[in-house]
Short mmCIF file of C-alpha atoms in Angstrom, two decimals:
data_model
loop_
_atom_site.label_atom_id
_atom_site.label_comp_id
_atom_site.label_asym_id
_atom_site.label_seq_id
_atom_site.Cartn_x
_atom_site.Cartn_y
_atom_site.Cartn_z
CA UNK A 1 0.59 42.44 21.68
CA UNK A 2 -2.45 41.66 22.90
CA UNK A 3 -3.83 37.72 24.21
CA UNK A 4 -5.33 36.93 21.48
CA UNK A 5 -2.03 37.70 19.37
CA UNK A 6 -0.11 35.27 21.74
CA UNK A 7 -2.59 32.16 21.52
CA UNK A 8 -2.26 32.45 17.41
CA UNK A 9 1.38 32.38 18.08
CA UNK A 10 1.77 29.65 20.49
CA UNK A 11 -1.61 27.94 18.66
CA UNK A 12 1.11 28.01 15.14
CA UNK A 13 4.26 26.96 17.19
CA UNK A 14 2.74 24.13 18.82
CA UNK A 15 1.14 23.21 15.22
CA UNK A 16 4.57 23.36 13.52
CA UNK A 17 5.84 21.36 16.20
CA UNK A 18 2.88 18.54 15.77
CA UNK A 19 3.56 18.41 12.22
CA UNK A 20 7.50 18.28 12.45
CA UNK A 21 6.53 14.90 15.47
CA UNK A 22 4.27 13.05 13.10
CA UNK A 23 6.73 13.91 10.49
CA UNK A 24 9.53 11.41 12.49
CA UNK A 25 7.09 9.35 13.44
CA UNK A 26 6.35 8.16 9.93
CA UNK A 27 9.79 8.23 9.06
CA UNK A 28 10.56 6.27 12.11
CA UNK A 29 7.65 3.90 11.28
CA UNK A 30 8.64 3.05 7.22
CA UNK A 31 12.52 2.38 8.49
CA UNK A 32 10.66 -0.06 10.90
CA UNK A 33 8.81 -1.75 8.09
CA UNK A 34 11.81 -1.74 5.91
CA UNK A 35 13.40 -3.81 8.37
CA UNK A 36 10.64 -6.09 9.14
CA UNK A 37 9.97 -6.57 4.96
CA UNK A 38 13.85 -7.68 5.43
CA UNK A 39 13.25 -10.14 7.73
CA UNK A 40 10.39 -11.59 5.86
CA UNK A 41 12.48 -11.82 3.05
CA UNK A 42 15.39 -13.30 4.62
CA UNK A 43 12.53 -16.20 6.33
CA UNK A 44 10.90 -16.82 2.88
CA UNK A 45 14.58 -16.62 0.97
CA UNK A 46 16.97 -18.11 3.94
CA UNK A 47 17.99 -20.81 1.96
CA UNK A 48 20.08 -18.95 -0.33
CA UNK A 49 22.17 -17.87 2.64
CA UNK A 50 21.72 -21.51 4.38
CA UNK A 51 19.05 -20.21 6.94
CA UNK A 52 16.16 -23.49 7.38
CA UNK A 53 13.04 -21.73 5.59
CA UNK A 54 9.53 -22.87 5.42
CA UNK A 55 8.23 -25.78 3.03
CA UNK A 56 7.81 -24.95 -0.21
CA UNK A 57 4.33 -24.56 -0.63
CA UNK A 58 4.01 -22.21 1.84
CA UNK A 59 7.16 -20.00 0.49
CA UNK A 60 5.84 -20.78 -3.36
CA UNK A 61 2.36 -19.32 -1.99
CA UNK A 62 3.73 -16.61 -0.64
CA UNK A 63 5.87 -15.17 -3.40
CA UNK A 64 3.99 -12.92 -5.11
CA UNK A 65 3.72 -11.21 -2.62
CA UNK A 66 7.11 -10.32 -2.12
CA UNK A 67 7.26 -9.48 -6.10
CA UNK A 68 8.22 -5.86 -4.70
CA UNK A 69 10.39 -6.82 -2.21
CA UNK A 70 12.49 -9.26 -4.61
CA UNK A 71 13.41 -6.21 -6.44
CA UNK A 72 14.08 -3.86 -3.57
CA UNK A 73 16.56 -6.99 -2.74
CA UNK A 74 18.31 -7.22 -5.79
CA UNK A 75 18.17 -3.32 -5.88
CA UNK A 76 19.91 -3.58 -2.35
CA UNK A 77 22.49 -6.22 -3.73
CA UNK A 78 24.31 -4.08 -6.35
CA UNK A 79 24.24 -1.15 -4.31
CA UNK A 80 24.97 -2.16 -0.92
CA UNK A 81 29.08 -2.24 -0.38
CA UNK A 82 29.09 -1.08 3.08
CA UNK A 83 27.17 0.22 6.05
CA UNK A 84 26.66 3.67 5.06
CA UNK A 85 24.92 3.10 2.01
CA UNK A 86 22.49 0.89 3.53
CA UNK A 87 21.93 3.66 6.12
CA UNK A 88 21.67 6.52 3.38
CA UNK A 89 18.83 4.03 1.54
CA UNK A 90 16.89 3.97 4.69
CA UNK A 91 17.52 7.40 5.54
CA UNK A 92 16.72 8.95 1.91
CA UNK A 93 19.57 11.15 1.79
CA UNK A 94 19.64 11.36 -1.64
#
């Protein structure tokens, strides 16, 4: 083996292992926005579980944008019977 042999080695292992880093970064990051699309929905829908939520016209001006997240909600809702599941959804085990 020669050095030019070992740099293309260690030049692909420390590629792999930038990849395989921004890899669970981005994973890391859309769990993180998950939650945070959660807690906007849980501000802008609080009053169905008797949280105080903004005035109307704000929350009626803000729903369609949360068209996607009302049916990732009601998605969540027949699915969710326990603590696992929700942690297999934001995992994407299956």
């Amino acid at each position: 083996m020669n050095i030019n042999e070992i740099k293309a080695k260690l030049k692909s292992f420390f590629d792999s292992v930038s990849m395989i880093q921004r890899g669970m970064a981005t994973e890391a990051l859309e769990a993180e926005l998950a939650q945070i699309e959660n807690i906007y929905a849980l501000l802008i829908f609080g009053c169905f579980v008797g949280m105080p939520t903004p005035p109307v016209h704000i929350t009626l001006r803000l729903l369609p944008e949360m068209q996607e997240e009302l049916i990732l909600m009601m998605n969540r809702v027949s699915v969710a019977k326990g603590p696992i599941s929700e942690l297999f959804s934001t995992l994407d085990v299956i």
